[in-house]
Coordinates of N, CA and C in Angstrom, one line a residue:
X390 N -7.1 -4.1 11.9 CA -5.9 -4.2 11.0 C -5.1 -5.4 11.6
X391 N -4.3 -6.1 10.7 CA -3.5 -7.0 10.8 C -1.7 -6.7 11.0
X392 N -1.8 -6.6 11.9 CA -0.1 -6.1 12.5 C 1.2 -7.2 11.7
X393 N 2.4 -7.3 11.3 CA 3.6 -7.8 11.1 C 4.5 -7.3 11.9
X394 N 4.6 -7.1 13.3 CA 6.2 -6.4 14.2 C 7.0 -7.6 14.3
X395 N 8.2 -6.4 13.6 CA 9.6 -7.2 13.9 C 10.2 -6.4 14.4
X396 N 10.6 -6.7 16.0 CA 11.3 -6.1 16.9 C 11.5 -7.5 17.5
X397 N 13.5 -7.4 18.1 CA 13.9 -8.0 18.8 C 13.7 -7.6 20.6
X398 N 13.3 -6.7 20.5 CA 13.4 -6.2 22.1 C 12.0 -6.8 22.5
X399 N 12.1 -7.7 23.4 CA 11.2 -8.4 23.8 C 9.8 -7.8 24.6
X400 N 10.6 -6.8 25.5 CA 9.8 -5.6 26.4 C 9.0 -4.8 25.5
X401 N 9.8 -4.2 24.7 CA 9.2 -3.3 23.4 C 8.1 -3.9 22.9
X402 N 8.4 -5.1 22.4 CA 7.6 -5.5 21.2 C 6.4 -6.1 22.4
X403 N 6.5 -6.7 23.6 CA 5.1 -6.7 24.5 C 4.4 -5.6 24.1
X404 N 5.1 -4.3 25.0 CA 4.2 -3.3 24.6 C 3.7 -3.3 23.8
X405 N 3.8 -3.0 22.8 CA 3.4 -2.4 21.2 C 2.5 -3.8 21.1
X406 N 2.7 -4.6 21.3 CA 1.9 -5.4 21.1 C 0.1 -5.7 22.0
X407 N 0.3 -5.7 23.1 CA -0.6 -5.2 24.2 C -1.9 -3.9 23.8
X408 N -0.7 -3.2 23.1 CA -1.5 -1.5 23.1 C -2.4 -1.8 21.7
X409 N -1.8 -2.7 20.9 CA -2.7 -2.8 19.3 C -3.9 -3.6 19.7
X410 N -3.1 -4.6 20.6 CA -4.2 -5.7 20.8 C -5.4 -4.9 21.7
X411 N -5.1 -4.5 22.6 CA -6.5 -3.2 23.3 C -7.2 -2.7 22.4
X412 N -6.9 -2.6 21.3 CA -7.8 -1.5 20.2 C -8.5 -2.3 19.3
X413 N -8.0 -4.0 19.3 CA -9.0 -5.2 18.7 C -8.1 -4.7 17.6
X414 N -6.8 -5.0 17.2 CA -5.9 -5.1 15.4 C -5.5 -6.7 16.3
X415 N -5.1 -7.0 14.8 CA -4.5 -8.4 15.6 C -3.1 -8.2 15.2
X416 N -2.3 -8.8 15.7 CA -0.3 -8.8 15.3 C 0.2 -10.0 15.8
X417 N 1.1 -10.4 15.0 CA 2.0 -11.4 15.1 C 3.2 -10.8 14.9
X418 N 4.2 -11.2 16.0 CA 5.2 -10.8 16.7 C 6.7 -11.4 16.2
X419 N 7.3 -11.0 15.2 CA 8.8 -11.6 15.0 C 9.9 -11.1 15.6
X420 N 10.7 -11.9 16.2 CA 11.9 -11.2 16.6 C 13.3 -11.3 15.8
X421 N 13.1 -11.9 14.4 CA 14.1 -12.2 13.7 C 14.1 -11.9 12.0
X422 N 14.6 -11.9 11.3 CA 14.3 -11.4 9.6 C 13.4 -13.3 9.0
X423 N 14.0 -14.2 9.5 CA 14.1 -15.2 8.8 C 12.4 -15.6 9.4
X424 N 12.2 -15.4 10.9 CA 10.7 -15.8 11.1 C 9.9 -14.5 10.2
X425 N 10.1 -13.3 9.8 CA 9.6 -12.4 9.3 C 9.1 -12.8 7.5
X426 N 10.2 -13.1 7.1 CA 9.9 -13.7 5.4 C 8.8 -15.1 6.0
X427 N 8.8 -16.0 6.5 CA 8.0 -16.7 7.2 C 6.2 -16.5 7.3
X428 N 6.4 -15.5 7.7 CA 5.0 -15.1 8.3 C 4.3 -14.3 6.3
X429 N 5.3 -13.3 5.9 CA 4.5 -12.9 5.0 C 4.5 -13.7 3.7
X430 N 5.0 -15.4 3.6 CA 5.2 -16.3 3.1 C 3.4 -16.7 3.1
X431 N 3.1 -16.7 4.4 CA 1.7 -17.4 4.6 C 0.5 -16.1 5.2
X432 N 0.4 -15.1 5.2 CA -0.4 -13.8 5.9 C 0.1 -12.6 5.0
X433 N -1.9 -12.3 4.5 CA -1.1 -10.8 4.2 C -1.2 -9.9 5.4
X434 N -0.9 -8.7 5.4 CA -1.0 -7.8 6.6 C -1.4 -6.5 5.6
X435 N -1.9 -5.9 6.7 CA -2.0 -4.0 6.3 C -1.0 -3.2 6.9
X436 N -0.1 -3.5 7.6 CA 1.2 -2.9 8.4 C 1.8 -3.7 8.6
X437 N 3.9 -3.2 8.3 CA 4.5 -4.2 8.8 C 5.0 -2.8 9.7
X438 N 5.2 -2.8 10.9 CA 6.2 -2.1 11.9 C 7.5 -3.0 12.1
X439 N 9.3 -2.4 11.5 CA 10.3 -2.9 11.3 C 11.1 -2.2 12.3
X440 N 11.4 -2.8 12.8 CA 12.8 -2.4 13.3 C 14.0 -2.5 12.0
X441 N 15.3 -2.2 12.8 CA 16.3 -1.7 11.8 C 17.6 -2.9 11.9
X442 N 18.0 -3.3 13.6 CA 19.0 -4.0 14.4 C 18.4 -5.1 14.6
X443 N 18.7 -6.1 13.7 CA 18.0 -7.8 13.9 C 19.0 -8.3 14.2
X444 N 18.7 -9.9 15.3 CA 19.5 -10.7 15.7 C 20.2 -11.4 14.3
X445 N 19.1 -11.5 13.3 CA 20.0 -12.4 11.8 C 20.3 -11.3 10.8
X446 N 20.4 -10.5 10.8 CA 20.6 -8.7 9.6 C 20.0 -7.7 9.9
X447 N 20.1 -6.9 9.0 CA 20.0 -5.6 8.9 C 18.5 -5.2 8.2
X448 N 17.5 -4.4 9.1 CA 16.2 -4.3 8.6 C 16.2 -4.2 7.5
X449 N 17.3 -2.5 6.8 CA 17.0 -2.2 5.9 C 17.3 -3.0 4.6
X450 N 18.4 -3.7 5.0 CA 18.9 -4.7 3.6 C 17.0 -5.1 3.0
X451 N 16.6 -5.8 4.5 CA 15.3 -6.5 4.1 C 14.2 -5.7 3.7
X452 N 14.1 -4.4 4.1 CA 12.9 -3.5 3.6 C 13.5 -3.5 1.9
X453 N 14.6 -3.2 1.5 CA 15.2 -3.1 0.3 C 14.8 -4.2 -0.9
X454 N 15.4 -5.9 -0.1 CA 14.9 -7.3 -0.7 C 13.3 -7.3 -0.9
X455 N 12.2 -6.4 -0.2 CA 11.1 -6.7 0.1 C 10.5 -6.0 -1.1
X456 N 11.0 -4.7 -1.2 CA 10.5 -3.9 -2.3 C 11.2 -4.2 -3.7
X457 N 11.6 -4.3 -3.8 CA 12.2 -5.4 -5.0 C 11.7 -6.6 -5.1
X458 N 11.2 -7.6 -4.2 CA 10.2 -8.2 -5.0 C 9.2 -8.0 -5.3
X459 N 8.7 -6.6 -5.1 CA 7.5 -6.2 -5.4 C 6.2 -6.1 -4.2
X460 N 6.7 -6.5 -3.1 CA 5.9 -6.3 -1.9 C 5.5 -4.9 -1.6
X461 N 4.4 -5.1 -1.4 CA 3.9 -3.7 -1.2 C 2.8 -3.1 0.2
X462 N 2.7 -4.2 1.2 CA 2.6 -3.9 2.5 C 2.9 -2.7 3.1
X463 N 2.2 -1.3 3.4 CA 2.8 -0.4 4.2 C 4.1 -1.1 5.1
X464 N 4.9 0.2 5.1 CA 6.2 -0.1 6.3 C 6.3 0.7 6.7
X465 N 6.4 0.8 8.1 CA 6.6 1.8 9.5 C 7.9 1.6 9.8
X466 N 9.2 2.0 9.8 CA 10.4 1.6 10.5 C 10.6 2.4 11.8
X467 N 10.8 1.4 12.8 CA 11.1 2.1 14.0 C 12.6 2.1 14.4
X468 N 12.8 3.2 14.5 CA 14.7 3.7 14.4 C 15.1 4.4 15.7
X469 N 16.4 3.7 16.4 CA 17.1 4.4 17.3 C 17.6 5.7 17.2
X470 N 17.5 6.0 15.4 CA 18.7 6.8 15.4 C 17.9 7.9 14.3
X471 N 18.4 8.9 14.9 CA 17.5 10.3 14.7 C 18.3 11.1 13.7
X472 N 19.4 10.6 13.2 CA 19.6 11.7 11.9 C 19.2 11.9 10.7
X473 N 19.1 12.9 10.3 CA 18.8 12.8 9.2 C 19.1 12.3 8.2
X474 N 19.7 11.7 7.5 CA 20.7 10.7 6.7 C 20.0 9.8 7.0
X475 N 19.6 8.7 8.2 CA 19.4 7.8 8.7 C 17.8 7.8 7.7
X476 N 16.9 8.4 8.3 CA 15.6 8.8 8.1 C 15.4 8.6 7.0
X477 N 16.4 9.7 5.7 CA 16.1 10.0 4.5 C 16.9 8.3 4.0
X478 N 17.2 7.8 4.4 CA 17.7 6.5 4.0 C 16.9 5.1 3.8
X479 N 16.1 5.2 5.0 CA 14.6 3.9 5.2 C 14.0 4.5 4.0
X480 N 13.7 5.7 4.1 CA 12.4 6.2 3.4 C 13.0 6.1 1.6
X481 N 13.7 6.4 1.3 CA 14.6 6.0 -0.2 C 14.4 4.6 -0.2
X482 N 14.5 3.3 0.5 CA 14.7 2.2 0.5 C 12.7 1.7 0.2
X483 N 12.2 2.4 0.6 CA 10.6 2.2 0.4 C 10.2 2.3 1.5
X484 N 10.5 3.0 2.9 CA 9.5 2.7 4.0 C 8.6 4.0 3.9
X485 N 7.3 3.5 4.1 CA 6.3 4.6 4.1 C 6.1 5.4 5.2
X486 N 6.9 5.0 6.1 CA 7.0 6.4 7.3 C 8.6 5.8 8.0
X487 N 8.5 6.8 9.0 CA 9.5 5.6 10.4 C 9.0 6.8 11.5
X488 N 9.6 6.0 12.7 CA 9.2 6.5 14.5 C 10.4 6.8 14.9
X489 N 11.2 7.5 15.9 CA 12.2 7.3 16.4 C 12.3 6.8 17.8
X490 N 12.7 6.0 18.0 CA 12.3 5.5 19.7 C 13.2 6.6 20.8
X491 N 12.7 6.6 22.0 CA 11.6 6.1 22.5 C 10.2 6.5 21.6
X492 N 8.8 6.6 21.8 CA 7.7 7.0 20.8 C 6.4 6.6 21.9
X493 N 5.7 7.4 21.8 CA 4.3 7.2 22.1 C 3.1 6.9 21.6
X494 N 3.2 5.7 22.0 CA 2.0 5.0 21.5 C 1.0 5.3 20.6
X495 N 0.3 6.9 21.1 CA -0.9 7.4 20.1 C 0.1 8.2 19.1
X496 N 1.3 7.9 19.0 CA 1.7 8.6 17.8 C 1.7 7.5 16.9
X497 N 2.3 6.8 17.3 CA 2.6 5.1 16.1 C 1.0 5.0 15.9
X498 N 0.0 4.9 16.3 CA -1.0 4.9 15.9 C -1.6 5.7 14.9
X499 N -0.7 7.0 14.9 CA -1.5 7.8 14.2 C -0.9 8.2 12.8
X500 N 0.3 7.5 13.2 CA 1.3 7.1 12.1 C 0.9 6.3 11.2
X501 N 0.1 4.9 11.6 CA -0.3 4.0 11.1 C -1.6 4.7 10.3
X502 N -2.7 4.9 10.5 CA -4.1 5.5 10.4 C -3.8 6.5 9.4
X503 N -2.4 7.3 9.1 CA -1.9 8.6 7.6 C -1.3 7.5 6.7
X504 N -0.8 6.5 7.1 CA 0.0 5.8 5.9 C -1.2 5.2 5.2
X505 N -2.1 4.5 6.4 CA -3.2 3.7 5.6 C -4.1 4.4 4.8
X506 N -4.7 5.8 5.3 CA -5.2 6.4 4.3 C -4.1 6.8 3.0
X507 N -3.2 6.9 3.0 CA -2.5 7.5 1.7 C -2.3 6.4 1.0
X508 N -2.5 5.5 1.1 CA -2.4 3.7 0.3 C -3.8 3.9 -0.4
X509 N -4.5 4.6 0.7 CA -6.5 3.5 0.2 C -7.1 4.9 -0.6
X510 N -6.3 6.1 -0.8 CA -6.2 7.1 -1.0 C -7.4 8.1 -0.4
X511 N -7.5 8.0 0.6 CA -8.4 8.6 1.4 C -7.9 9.5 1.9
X512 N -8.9 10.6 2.8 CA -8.2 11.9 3.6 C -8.6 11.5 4.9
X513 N -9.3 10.9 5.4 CA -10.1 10.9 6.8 C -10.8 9.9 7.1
X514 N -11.0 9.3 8.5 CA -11.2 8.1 9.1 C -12.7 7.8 8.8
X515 N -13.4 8.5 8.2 CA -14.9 8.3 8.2 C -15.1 7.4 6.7
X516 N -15.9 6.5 6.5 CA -16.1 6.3 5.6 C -17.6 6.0 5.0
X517 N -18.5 6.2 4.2 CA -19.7 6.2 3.9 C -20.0 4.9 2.8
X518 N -21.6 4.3 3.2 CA -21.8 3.1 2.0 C -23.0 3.3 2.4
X519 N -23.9 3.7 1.6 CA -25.0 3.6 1.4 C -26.0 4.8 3.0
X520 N -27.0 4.6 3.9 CA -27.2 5.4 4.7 C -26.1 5.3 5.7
X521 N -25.3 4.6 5.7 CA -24.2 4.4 6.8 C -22.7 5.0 6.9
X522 N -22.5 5.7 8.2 CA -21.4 6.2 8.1 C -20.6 5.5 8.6
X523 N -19.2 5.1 8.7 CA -18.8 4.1 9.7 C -17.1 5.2 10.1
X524 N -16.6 5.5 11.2 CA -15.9 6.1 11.7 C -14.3 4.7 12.3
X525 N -13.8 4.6 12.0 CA -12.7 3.4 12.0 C -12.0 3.9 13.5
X526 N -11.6 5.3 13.5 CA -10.8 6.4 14.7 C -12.0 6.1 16.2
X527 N -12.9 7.0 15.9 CA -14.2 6.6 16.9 C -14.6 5.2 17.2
X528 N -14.5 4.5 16.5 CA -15.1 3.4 16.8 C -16.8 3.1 16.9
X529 N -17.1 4.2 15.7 CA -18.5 4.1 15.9 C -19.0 4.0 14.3
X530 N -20.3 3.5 14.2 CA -21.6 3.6 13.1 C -22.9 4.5 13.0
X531 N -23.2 5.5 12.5 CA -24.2 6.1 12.2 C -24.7 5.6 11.3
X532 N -26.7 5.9 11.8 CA -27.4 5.9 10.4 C -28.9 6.4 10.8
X533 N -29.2 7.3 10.4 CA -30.7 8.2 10.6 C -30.7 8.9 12.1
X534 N -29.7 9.1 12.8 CA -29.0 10.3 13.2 C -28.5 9.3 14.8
X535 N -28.7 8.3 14.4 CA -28.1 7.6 15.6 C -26.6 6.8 15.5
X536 N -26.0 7.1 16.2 CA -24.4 6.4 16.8 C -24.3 5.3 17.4
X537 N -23.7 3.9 17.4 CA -23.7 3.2 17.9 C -22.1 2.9 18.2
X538 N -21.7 2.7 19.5 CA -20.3 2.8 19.7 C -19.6 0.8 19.4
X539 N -18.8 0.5 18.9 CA -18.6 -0.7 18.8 C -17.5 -1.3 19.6
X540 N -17.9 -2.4 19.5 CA -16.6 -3.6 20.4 C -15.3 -3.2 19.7
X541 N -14.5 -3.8 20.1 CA -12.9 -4.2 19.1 C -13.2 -4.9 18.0
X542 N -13.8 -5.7 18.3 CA -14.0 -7.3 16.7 C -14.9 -6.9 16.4
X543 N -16.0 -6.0 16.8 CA -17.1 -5.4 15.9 C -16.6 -4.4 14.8
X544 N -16.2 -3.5 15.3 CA -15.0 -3.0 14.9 C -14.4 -2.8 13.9
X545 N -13.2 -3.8 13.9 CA -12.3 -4.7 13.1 C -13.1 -5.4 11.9
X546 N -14.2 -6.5 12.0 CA -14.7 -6.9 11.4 C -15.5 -5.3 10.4
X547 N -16.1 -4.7 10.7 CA -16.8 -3.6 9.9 C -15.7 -3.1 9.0
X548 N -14.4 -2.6 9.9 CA -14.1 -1.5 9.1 C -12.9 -3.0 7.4
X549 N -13.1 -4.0 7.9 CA -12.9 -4.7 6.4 C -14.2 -4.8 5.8
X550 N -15.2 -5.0 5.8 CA -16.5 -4.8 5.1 C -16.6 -3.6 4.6
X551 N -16.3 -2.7 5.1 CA -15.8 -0.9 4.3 C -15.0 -1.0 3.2
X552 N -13.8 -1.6 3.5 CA -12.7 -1.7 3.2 C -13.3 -2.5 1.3
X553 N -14.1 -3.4 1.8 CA -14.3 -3.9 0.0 C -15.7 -4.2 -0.1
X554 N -16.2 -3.0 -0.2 CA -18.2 -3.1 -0.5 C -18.0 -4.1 -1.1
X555 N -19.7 -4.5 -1.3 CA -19.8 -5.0 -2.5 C -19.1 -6.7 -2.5
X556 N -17.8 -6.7 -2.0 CA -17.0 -7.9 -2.3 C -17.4 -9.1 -1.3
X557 N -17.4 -10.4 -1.6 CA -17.6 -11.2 -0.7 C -16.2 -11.2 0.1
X558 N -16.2 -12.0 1.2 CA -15.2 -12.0 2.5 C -16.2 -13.5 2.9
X559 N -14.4 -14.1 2.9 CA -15.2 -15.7 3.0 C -14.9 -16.1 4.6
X560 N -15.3 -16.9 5.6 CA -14.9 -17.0 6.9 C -13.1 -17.2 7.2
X561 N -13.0 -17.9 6.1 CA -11.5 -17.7 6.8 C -10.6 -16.8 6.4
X562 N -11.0 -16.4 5.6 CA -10.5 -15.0 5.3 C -10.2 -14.1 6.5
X563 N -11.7 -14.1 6.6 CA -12.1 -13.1 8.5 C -11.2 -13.4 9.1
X564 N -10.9 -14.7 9.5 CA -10.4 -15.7 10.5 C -8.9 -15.2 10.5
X565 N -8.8 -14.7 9.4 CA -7.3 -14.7 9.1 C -7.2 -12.9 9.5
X566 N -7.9 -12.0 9.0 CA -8.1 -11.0 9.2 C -8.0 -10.6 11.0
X567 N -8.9 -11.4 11.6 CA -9.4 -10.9 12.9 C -8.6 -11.3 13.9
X568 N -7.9 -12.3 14.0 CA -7.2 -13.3 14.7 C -6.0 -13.9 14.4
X569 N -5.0 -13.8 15.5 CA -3.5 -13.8 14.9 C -3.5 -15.3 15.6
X570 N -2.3 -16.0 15.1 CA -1.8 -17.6 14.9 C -1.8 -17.8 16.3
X571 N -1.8 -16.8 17.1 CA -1.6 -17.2 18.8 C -3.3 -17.8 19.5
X572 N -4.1 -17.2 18.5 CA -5.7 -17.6 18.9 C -6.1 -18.6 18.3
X573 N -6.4 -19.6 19.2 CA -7.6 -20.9 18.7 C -8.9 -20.7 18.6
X574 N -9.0 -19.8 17.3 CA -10.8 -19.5 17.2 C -11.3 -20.3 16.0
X575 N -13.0 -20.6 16.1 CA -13.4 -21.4 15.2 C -13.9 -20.3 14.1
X576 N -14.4 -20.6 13.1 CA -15.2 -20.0 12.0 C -16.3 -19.5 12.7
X577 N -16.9 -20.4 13.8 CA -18.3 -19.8 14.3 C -18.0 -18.4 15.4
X578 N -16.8 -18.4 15.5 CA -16.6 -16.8 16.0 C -17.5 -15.6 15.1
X579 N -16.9 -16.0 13.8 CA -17.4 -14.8 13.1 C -18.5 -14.5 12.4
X580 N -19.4 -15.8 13.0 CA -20.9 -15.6 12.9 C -21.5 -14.8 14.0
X581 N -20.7 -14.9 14.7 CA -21.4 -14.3 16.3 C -21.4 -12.4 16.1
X582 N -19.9 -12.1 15.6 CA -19.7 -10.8 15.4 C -20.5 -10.7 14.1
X583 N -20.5 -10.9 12.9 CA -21.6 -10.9 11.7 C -23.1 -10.6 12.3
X584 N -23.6 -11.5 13.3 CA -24.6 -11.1 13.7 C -25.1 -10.5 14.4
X585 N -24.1 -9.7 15.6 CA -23.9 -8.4 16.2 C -24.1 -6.9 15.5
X586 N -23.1 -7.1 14.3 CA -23.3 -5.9 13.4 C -24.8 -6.0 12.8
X587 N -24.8 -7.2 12.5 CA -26.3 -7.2 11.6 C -27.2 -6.4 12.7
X588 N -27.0 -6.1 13.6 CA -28.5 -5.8 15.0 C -28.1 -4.4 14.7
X589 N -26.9 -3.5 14.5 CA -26.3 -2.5 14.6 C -27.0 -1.4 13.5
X590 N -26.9 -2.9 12.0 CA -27.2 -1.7 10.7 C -28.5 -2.6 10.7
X591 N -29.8 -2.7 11.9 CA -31.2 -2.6 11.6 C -31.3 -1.4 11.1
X592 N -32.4 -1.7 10.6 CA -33.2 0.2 10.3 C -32.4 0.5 9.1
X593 N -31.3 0.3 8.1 CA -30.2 1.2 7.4 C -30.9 0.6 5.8
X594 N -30.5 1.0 4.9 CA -30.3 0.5 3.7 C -29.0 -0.3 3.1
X595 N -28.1 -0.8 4.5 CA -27.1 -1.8 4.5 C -27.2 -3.3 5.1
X596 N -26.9 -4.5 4.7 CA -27.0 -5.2 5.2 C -25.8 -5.8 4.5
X597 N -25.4 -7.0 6.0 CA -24.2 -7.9 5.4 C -24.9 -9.3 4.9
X598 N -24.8 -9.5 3.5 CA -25.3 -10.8 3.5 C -24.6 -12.0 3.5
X599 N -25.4 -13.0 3.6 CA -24.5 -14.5 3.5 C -24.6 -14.8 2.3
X600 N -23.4 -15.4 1.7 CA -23.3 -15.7 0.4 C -22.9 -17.6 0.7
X601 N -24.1 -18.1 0.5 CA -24.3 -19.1 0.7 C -23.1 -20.0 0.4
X602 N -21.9 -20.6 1.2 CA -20.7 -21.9 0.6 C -19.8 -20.9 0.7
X603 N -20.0 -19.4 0.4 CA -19.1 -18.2 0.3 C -18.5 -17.1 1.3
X604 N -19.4 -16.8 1.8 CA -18.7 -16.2 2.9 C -19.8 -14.7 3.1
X605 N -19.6 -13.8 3.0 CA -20.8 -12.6 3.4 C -19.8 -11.5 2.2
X606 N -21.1 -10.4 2.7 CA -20.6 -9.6 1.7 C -21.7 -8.3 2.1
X607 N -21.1 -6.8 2.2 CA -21.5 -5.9 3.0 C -22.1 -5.4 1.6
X608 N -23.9 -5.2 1.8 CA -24.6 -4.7 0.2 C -25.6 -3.7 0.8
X609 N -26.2 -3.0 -0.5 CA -26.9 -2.4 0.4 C -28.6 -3.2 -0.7
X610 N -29.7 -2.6 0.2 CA -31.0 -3.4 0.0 C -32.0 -2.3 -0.3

């Protein structure tokens, strides 16, 4: 997944940042509203995690301006402040969950992983295409009764090939998908991981093909 945090607290937002990046999501890090409209000017994301207390305004004004123009990005708001009023307030404004800090890690994670399924309208981290099961949570692929445990970018790259059978996914797409503005990676990165997985789904009735000028596309054969 492709992270959007906007947290001014510099320590915090390391963390949180650190802990996503360990799991292979990629995130780009704002610490202000104005670099925030910025970023989803040029990137889409699958999560934005908002703070509330910005150095230039007020989260919620911006979760508010955001959903009114029609943006529809999951939002996580992460809030100092635990009352109720507060809570039922983000969430009226359109945030699709919030955290209350301090927060543990495998919770925001798992916060993330129930919003995303209730968007893609799923119940559970497993997803099926053809003999293949692919587990997003585990980090693994079945197929004729064998498990294969995967990298982070192996990973990442698979579980968007889930994400749109069928559909081509062009390299910079990936590029943009797998890799946040902080990495100097080429296109030939995501031949390398493309042909990793390809070794994964031998044996399956899935293959990722190359769509020649186009980019690849997860089919089955």
């Amino acid at each position: 997944m492709r992270f959007l945090l906007v947290e001014d607290n510099i320590q915090l937002a390391k963390a949180i940042c650190d802990h996503l990046l360990l799991d292979g999501h990629v995130v780009d890090h704002a610490d202000r509203l104005s670099t925030t409209t910025d970023y989803l000017a040029t990137t889409a994301y699958d999560m934005i995690l908002l703070d509330i207390m910005l150095p230039d305004g007020d989260g919620r004004e911006f979760l508010n301006r955001y959903r009114a123009s029609a943006g529809k990005t999951p939002v996580i708001v992460l809030t100092a402040r635990s009352e109720v009023s507060d809570r039922v307030g983000v969430l009226d404004l359109g945030a699709d969950d919030y955290i209350t800090k301090p927060f543990d890690f495998s919770e925001l994670e798992a916060r993330c992983r129930a919003v995303l399924r209730r968007h893609s309208g799923g119940a559970t981290n497993r997803k099926s295409f053809g003999e293949v099961e692919f587990d997003g949570l585990a980090g693994t692929l079945t197929h004729h009764g064998i498990t294969t445990s995967l990298r982070n970018k192996e990973l990442r790259l698979l579980e968007i090939f889930f994400n749109v059978p069928g559909q081509i996914c062009s390299k910079p797409k990936l590029v943009d998908r797998l890799f946040s503005y902080d990495e100097d990676v080429s296109e030939n990165a995501i031949e390398v991981y493309v042909a990793r997985l390809r070794k994964h789904l031998e044996g399956s009735n899935v293959q990722i093909i190359t769509v020649r000028g186009l980019g690849y596309r997860l089919s089955l054969v």
